XYZ file of N, CA and C in Angstrom:
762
model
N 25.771 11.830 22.767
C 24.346 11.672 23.030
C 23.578 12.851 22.437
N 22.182 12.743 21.853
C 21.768 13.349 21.334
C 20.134 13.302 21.408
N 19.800 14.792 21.689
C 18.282 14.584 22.248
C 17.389 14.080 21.022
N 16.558 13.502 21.502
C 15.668 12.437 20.617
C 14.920 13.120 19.432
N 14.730 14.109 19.763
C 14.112 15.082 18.400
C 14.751 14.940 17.060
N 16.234 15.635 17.970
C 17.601 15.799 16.515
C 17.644 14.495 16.020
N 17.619 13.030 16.617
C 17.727 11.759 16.046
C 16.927 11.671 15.073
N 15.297 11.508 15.239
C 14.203 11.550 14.730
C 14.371 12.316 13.515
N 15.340 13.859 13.607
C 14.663 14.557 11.811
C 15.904 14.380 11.399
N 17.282 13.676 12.063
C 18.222 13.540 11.215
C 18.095 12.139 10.185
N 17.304 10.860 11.135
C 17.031 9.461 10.594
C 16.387 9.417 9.548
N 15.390 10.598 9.431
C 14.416 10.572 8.744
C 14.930 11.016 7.025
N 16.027 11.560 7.222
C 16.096 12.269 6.036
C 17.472 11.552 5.589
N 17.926 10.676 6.403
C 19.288 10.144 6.175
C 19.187 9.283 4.356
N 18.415 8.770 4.123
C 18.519 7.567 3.487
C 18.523 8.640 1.935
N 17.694 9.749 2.094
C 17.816 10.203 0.728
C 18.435 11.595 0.873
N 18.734 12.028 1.718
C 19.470 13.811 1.402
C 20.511 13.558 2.059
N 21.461 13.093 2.814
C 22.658 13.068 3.463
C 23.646 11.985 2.932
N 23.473 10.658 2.927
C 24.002 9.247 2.463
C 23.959 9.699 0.859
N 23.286 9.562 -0.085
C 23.735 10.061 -1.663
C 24.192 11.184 -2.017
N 24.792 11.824 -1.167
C 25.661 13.326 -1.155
C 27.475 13.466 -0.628
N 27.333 12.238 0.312
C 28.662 12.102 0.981
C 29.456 10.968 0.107
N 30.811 11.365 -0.294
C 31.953 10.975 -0.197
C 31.989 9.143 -0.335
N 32.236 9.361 1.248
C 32.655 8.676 1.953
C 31.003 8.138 2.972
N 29.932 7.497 2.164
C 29.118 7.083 3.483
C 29.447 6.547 4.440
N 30.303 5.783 4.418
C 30.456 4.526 5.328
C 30.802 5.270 6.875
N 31.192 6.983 6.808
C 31.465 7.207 8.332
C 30.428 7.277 8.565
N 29.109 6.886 8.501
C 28.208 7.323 9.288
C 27.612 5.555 9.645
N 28.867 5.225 9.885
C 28.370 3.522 10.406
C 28.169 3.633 11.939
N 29.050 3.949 12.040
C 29.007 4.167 14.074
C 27.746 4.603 14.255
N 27.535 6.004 13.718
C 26.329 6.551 13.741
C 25.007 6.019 14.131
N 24.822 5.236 13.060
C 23.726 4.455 12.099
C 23.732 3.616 13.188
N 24.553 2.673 13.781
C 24.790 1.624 14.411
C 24.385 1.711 15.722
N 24.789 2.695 16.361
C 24.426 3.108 17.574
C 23.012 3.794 17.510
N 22.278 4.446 17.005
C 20.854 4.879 16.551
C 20.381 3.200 16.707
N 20.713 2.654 15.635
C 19.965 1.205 15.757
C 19.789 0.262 17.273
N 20.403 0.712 17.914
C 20.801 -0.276 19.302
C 19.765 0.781 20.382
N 19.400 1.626 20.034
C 18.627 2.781 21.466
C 16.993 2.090 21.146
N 16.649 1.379 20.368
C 15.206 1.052 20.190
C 14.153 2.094 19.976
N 13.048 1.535 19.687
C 11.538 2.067 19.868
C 12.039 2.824 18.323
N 11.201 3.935 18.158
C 11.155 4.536 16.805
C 12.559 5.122 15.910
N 13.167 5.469 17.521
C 14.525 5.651 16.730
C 15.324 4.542 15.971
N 15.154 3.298 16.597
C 15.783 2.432 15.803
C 15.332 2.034 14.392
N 13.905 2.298 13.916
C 12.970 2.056 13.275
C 13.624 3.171 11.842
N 13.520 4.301 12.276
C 14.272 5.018 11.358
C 16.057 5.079 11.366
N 16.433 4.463 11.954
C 17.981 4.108 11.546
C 17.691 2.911 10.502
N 17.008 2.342 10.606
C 17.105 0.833 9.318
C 17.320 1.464 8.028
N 16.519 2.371 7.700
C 16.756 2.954 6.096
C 18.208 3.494 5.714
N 18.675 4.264 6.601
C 20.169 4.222 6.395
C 21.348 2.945 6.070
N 20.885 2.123 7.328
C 21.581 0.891 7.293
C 21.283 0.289 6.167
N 19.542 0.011 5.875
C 20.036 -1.052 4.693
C 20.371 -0.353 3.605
N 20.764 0.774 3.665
C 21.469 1.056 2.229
C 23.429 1.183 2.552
N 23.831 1.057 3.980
C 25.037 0.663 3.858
C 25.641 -0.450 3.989
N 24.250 -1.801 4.302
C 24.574 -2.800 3.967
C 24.221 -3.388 2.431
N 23.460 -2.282 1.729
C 23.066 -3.198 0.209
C 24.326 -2.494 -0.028
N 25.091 -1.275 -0.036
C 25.355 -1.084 -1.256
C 26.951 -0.493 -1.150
N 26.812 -0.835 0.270
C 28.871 -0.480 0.872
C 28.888 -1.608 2.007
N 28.644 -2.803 1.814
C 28.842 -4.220 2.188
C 29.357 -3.826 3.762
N 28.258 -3.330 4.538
C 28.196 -3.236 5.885
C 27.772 -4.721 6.389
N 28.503 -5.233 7.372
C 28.310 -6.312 7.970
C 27.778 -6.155 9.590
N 26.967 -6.519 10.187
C 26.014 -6.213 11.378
C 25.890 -7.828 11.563
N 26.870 -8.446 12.320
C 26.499 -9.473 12.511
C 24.861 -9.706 13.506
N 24.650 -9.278 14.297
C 23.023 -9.334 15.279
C 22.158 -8.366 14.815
N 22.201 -8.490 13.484
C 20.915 -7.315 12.441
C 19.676 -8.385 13.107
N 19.567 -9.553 12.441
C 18.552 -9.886 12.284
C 17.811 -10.224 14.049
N 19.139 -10.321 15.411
C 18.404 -10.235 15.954
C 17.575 -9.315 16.526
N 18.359 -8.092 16.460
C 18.014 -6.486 16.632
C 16.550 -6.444 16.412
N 17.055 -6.669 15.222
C 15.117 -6.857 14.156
C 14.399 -7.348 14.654
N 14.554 -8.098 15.080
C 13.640 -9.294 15.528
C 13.101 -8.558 17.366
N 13.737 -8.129 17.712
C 13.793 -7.647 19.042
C 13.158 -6.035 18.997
N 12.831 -5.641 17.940
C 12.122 -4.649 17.439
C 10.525 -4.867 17.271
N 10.196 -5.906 17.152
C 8.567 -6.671 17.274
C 7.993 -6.700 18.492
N 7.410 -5.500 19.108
C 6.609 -5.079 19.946
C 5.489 -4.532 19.784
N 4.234 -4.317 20.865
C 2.882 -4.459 20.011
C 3.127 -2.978 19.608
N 3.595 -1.936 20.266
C 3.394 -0.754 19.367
C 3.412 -0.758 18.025
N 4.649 -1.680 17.494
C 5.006 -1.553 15.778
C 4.072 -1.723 14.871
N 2.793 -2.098 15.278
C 1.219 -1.321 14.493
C 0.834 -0.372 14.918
N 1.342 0.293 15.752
C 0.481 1.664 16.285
C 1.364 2.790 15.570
N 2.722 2.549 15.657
C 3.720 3.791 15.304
C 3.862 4.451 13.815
N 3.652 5.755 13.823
C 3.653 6.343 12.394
C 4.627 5.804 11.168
N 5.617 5.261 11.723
C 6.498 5.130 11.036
C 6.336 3.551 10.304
N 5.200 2.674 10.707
C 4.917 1.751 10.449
C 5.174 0.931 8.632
N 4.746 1.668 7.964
C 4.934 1.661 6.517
C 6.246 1.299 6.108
N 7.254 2.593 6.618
C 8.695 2.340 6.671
C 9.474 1.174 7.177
N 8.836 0.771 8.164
C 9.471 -0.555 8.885
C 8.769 -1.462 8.286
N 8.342 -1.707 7.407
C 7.451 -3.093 7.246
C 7.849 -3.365 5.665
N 8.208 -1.748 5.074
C 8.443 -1.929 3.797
C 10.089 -2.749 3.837
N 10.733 -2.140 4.756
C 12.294 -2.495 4.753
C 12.306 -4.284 5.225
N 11.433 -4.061 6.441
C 11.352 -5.784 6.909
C 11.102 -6.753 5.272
N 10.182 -6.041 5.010
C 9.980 -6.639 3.573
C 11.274 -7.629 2.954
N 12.001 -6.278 2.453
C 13.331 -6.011 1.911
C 13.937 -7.448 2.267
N 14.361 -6.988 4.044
C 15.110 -8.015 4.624
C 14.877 -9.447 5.005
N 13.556 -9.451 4.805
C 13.199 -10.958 4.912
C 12.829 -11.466 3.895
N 13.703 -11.110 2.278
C 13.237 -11.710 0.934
C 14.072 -12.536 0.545
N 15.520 -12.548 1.214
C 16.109 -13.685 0.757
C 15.980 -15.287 0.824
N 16.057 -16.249 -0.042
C 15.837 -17.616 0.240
C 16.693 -17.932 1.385
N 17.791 -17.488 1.400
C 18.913 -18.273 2.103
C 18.668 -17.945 3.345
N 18.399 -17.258 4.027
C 17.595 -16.667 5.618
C 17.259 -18.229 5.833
N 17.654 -18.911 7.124
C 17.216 -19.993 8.101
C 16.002 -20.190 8.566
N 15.426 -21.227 8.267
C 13.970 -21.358 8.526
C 13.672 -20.981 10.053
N 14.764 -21.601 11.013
C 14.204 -21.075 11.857
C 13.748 -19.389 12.543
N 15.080 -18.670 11.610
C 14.810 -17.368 11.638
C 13.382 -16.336 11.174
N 13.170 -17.260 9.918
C 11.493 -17.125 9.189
C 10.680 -17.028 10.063
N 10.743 -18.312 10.777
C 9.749 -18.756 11.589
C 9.435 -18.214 12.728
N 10.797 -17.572 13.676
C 10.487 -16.800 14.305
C 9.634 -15.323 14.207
N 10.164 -14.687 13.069
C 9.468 -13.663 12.756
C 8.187 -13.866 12.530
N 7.452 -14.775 11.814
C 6.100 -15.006 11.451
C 5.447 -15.136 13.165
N 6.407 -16.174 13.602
C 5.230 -16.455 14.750
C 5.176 -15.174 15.927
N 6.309 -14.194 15.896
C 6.174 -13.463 16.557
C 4.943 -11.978 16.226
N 5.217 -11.631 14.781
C 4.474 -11.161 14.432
C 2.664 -11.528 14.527
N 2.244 -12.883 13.911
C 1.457 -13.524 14.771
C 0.598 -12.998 16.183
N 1.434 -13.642 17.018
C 1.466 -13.244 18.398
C 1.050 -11.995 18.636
N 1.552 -10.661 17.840
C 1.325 -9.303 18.240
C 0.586 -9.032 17.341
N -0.162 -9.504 16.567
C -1.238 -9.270 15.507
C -2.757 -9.278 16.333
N -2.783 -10.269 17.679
C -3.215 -10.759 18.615
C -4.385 -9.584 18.815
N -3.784 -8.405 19.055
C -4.358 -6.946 19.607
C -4.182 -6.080 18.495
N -3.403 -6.285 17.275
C -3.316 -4.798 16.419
C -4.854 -4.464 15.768
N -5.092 -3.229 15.309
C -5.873 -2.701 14.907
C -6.436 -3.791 13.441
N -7.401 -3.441 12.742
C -7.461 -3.887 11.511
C -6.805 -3.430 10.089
N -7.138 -2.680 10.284
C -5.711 -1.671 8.980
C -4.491 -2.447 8.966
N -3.676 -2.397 10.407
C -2.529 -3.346 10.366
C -2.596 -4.811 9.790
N -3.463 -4.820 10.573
C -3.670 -7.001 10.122
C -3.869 -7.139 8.377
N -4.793 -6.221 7.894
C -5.292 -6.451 6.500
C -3.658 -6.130 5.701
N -2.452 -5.443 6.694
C -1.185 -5.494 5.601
C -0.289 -6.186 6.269
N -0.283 -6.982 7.760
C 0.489 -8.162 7.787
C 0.103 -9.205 7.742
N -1.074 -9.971 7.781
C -1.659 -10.722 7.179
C -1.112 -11.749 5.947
N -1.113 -10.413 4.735
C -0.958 -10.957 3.436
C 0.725 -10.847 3.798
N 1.611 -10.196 4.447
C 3.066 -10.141 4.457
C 3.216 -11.306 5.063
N 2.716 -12.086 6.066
C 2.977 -13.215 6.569
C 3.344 -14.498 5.097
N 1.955 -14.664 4.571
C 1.730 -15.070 3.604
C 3.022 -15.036 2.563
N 3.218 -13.745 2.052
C 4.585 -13.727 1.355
C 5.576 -14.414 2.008
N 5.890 -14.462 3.691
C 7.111 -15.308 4.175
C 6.568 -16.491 3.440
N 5.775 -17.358 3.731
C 5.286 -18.511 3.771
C 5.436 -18.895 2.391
N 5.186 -18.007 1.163
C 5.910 -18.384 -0.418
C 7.433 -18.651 -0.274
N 8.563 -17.317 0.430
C 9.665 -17.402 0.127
C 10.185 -19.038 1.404
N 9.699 -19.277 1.657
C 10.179 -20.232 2.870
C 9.396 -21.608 3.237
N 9.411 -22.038 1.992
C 8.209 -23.456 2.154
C 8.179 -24.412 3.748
N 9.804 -24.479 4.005
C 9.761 -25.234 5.150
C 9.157 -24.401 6.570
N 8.765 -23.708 6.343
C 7.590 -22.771 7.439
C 6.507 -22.733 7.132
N 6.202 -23.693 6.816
C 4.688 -24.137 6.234
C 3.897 -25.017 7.627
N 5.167 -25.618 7.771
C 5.127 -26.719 9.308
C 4.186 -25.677 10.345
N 4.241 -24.008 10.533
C 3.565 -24.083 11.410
C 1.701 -23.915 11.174
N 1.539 -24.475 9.953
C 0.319 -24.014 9.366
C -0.084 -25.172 9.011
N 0.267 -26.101 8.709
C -0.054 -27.672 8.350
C 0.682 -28.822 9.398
N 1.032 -28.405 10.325
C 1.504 -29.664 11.484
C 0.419 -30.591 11.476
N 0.486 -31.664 11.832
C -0.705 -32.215 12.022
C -0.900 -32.427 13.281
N -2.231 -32.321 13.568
C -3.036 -32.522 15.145
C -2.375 -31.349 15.914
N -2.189 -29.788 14.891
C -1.457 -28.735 15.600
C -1.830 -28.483 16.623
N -2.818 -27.062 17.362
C -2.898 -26.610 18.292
C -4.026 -27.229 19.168
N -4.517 -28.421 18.471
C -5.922 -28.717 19.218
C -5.352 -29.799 20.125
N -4.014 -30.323 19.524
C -3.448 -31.889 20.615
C -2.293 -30.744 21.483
N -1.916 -29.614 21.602
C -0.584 -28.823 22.172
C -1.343 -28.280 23.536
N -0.433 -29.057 24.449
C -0.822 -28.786 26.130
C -0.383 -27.000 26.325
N 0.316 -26.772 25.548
C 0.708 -25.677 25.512
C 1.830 -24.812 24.747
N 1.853 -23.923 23.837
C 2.811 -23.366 23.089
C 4.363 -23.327 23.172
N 4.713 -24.177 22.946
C 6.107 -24.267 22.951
C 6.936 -23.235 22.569
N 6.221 -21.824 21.892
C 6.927 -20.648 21.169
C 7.240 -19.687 22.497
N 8.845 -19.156 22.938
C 8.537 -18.407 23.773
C 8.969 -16.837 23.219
N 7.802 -16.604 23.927
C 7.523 -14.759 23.411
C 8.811 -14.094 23.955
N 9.221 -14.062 25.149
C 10.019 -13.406 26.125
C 11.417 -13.730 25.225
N 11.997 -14.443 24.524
C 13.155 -15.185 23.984
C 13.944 -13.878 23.264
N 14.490 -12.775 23.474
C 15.064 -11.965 22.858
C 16.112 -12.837 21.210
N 16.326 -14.171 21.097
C 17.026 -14.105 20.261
C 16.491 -15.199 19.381
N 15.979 -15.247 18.121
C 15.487 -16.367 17.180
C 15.779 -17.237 17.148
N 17.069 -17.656 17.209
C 17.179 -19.035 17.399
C 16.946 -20.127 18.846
N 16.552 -19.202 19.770
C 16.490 -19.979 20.865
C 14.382 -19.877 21.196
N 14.093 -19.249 20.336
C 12.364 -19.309 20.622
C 11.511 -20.206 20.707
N 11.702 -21.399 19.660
C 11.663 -22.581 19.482
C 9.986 -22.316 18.360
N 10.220 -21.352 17.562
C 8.981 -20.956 17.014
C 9.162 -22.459 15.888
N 9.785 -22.702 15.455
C 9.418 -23.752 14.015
C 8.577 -25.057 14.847
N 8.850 -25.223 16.187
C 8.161 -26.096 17.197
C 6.615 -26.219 17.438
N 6.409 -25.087 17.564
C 5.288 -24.150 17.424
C 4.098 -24.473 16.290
N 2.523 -23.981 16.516
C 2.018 -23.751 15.548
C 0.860 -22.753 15.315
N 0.444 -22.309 14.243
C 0.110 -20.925 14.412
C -1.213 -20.656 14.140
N -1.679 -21.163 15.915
C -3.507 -20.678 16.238
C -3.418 -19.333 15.862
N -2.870 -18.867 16.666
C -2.586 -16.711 16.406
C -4.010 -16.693 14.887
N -3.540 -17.112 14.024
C -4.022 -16.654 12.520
C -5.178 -16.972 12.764
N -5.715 -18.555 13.592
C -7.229 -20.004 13.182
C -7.641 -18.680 14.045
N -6.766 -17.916 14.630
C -8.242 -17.299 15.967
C -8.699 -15.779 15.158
N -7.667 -15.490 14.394
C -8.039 -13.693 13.840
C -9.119 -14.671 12.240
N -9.165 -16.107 12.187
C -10.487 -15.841 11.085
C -12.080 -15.937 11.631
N -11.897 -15.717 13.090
C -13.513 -15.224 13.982
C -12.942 -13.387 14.049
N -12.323 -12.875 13.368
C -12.119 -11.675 14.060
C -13.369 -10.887 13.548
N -13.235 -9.297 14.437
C -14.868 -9.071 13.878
C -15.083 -8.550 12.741
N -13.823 -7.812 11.950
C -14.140 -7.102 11.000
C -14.127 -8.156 10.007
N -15.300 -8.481 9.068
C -14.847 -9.460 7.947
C -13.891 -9.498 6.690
N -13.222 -8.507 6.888
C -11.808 -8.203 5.368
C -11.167 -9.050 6.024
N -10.456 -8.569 7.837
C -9.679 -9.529 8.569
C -9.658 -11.179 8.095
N -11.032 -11.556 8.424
C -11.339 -12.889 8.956
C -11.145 -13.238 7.472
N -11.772 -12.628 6.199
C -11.487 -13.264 4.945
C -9.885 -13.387 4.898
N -9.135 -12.446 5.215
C -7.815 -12.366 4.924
C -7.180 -13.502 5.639
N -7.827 -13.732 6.711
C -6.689 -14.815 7.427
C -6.802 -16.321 7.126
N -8.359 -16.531 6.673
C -8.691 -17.746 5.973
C -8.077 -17.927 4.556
N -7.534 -17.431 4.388
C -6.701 -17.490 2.548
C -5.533 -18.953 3.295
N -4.623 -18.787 4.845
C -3.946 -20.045 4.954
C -4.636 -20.989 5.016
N -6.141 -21.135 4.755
C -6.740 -22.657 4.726
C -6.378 -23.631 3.448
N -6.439 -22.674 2.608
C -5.938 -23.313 1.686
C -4.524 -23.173 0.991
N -4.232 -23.772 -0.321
C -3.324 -23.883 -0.675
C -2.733 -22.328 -0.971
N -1.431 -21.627 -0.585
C -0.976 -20.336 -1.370
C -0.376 -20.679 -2.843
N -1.027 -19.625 -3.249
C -0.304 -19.357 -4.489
C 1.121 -19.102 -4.626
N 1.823 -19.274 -5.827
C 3.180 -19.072 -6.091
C 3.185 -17.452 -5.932
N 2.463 -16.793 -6.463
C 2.552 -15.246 -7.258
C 2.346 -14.434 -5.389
N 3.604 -13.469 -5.228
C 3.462 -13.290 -4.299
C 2.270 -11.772 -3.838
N 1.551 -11.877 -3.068
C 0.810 -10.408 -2.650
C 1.643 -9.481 -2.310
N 0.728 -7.989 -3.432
C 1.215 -6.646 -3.430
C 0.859 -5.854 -2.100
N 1.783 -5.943 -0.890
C 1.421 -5.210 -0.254
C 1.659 -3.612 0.113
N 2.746 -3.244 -0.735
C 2.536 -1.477 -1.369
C 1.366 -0.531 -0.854
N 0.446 -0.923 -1.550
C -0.875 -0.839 -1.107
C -1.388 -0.514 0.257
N -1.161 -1.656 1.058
C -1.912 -1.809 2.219
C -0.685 -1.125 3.538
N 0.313 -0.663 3.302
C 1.167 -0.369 4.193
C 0.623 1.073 4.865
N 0.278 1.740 3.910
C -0.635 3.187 4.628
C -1.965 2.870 4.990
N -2.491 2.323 4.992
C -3.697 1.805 5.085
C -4.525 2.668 6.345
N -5.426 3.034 6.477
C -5.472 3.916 7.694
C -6.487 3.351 8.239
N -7.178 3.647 9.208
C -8.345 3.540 10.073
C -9.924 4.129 9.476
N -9.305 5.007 8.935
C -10.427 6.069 8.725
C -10.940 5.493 7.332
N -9.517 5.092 6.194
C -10.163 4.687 4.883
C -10.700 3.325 4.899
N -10.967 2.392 5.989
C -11.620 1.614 6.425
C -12.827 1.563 6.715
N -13.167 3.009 7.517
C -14.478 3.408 7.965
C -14.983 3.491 6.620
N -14.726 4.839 5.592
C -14.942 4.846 5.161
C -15.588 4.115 3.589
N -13.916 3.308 3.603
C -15.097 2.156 2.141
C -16.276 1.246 3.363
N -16.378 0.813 4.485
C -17.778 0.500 4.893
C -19.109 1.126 4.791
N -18.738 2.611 5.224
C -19.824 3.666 4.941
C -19.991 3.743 3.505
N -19.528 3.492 2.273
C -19.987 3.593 0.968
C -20.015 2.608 0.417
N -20.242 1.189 1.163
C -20.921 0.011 1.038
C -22.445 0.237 0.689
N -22.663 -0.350 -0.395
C -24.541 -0.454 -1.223
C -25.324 -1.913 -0.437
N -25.919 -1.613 0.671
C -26.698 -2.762 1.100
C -27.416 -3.473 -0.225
N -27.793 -4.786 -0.296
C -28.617 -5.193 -1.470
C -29.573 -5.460 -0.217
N -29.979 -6.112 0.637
C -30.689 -6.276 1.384
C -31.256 -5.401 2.306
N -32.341 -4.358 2.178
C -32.543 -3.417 3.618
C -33.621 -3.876 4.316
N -33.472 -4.336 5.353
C -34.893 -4.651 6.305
C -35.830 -3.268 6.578
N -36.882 -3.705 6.440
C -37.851 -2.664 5.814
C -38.956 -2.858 7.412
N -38.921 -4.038 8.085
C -39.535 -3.663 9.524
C -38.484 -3.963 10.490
N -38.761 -3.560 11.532
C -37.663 -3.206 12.718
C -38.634 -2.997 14.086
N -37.546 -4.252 15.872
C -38.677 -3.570 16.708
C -37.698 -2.350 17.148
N -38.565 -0.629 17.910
C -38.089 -0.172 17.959
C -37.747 -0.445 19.660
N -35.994 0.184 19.526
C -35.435 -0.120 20.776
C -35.913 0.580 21.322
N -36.347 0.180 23.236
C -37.291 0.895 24.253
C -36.516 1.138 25.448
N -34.831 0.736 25.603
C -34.192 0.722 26.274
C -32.580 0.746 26.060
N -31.851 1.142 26.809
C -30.689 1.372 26.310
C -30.227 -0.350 26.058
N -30.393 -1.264 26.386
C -29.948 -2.451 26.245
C -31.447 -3.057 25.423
N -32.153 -2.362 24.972
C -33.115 -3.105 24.098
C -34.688 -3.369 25.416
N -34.416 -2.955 26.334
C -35.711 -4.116 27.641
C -36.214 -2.806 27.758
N -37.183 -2.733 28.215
C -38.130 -1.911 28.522
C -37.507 -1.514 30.108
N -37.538 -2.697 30.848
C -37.737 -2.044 32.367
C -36.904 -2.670 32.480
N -35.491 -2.810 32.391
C -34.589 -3.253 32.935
C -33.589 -2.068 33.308
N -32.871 -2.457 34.235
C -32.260 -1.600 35.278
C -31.324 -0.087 34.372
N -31.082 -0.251 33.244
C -30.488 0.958 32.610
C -31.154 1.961 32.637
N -32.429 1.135 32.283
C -33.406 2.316 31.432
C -33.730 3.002 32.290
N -33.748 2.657 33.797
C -34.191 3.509 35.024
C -32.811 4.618 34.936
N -31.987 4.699 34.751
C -31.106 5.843 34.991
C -29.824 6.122 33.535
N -30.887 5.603 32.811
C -30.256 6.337 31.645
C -31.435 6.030 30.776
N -31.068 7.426 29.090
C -32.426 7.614 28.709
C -31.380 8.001 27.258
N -32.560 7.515 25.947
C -32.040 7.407 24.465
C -32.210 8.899 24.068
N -32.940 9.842 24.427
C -33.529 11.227 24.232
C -32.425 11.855 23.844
C-alpha cells in the first residue's frame, strides 16, 4: 500500500520516463493493475501505463472495458487530469470490432453525466460522442429510434448498472443531447444540434478541445465584436428591475 501522493507522481510519469527505460516492462503489470482497480484519479493515471502494456507487450485485462466504463462519474469533467482520460478513452474506443452494445453504453452514459458538466467539457465530449457514432453506425438507434423519447414511459438505460452489458443502453434513447440543444451557452446548443442531422464520414479533431478551459471561453466571448449595439436602454431602478418592489427596500445598486 502506498500513500496516494507517491501513486499520483509515480502514474504520472510512468508512461514516458520509467516503462521506455526498463528491460523487462511487463513487471510492472501487478502494479499498473492494482493502481487501476483503487479508482477516482488514481485509476485515471494508471490507464497510460496500461495502454501501453496492452498496445505493445499484449497485456490482456479481461474487465478493462468494464473498469472503464465504471470510471464515468460526474467528476470526470471536473478532474485535472481530464484531457488524459479522454485522450486514451479516445484510443480505446476506436476499434470497429468493440460490441455495439458496449459503444452504446459508453455514449449513453457519458450523455447522462454531460447532464451537469461545465461547458468547456461538453464543447469536447459532444463532438467525441459524435466520433463514437461514425466508428459504430449500429448506435445510431439511439439517435434515430423512432417515436424515441416522446412515446418512452420511462428510460430503460440504467445508470446504477456497474457493467455494460447489463445497462440496457442500446434500448434506450438519447434525450440527454435533444435537452443540452436548449443549453444556455450557444457553442453548446450549436454543438449538440450537429445530431439533427446527417454526420459526416470525416471524423472531428478533438486535440483541440481536450484543454479547453473555462476562462478561454470567457474570454473568446469578451472579444466578441457586437454588430448590433442598442443605443437606448430603460435604466434599471431596482435590483430585480421594479422600482418598489420588496428588494429594493433592503438592498441598493450604489
Amino acid at each position: 500500500q502506498l500513500p496516494t501522493g507517491l501513486y499520483k507522481k509515480v502514474l504520472v510519469i510512468m508512461h514516458d520516463s520509467i516503462l521506455p527505460y526498463m528491460n523487462e516492462p511487463t513487471l510492472m503489470i501487478d502494479f499498473l493493475t492494482v493502481a487501476y482497480g483503487i479508482g477516482g484519479a488514481i485509476s485515471l493515471l494508471a490507464l497510460n501505463g496500461l495502454f501501453i502494456l496492452i498496445h505493445q507487450h499484449n497485456l490482456e485485462y479481461p474487465d478493462f472495458y468494464k473498469k472503464l466504463y465504471s470510471l464515468l462519474d460526474p467528476s470526470i469533467y471536473h478532474v485535472k487530469y481530464r484531457a488524459r482520460f479522454f485522450h486514451l478513452a479516445d484510443l480505446f474506443l476506436s476499434s470497429s470490432h468493440l460490441p455495439a452494445y458496449l459503444v452504446a453504453a459508453f455514449i449513453k452514459r457519458l450523455s447522462r453525466l454531460a447532464l451537469t458538466a461545465p461547458p468547456e467539457a461538453l464543447l469536447m465530449v459532444i463532438p467525441f460522442i459524435c466520433n463514437l457514432f461514425r466508428r459504430h453506425p449500429a448506435c445510431k438507434v439511439l439517435v434515430h429510434r423512432p417515436n424515441g423519447p416522446e412515446d418512452m414511459s420511462e428510460d430503460p438505460y440504467i445508470m446504477e448498472e456497474e457493467s455494460p452489458s447489463e445497462s440496457r443502453a442500446l434500448e434506450s434513447s438519447l434525450w440527454e443531447i435533444r435537452s443540452l440543444q436548449n443549453h444556455y451557452h450557444p457553442d453548446v446548443a450549436k454543438a449538440a444540434a450537429v445530431l439533427n442531422q446527417s454526420l459526416s464520414e470525416i471524423e472531428d479533431d478533438i486535440s483541440g478541445l481536450l484543454e479547453l478551459s473555462a476562462y478561454e471561453l470567457f474570454d473568446k466571448e469578451v472579444k466578441k465584436k457586437a454588430d448590433d449595439v442598442p443605443l437606448e436602454f430603460e435604466q434599471i431602478r431596482g435590483l430585480f428591475g421594479k422600482k418598489n418592489d420588496i428588494f429594493a427596500e433592503h438592498f441598493s445598486l450604489d
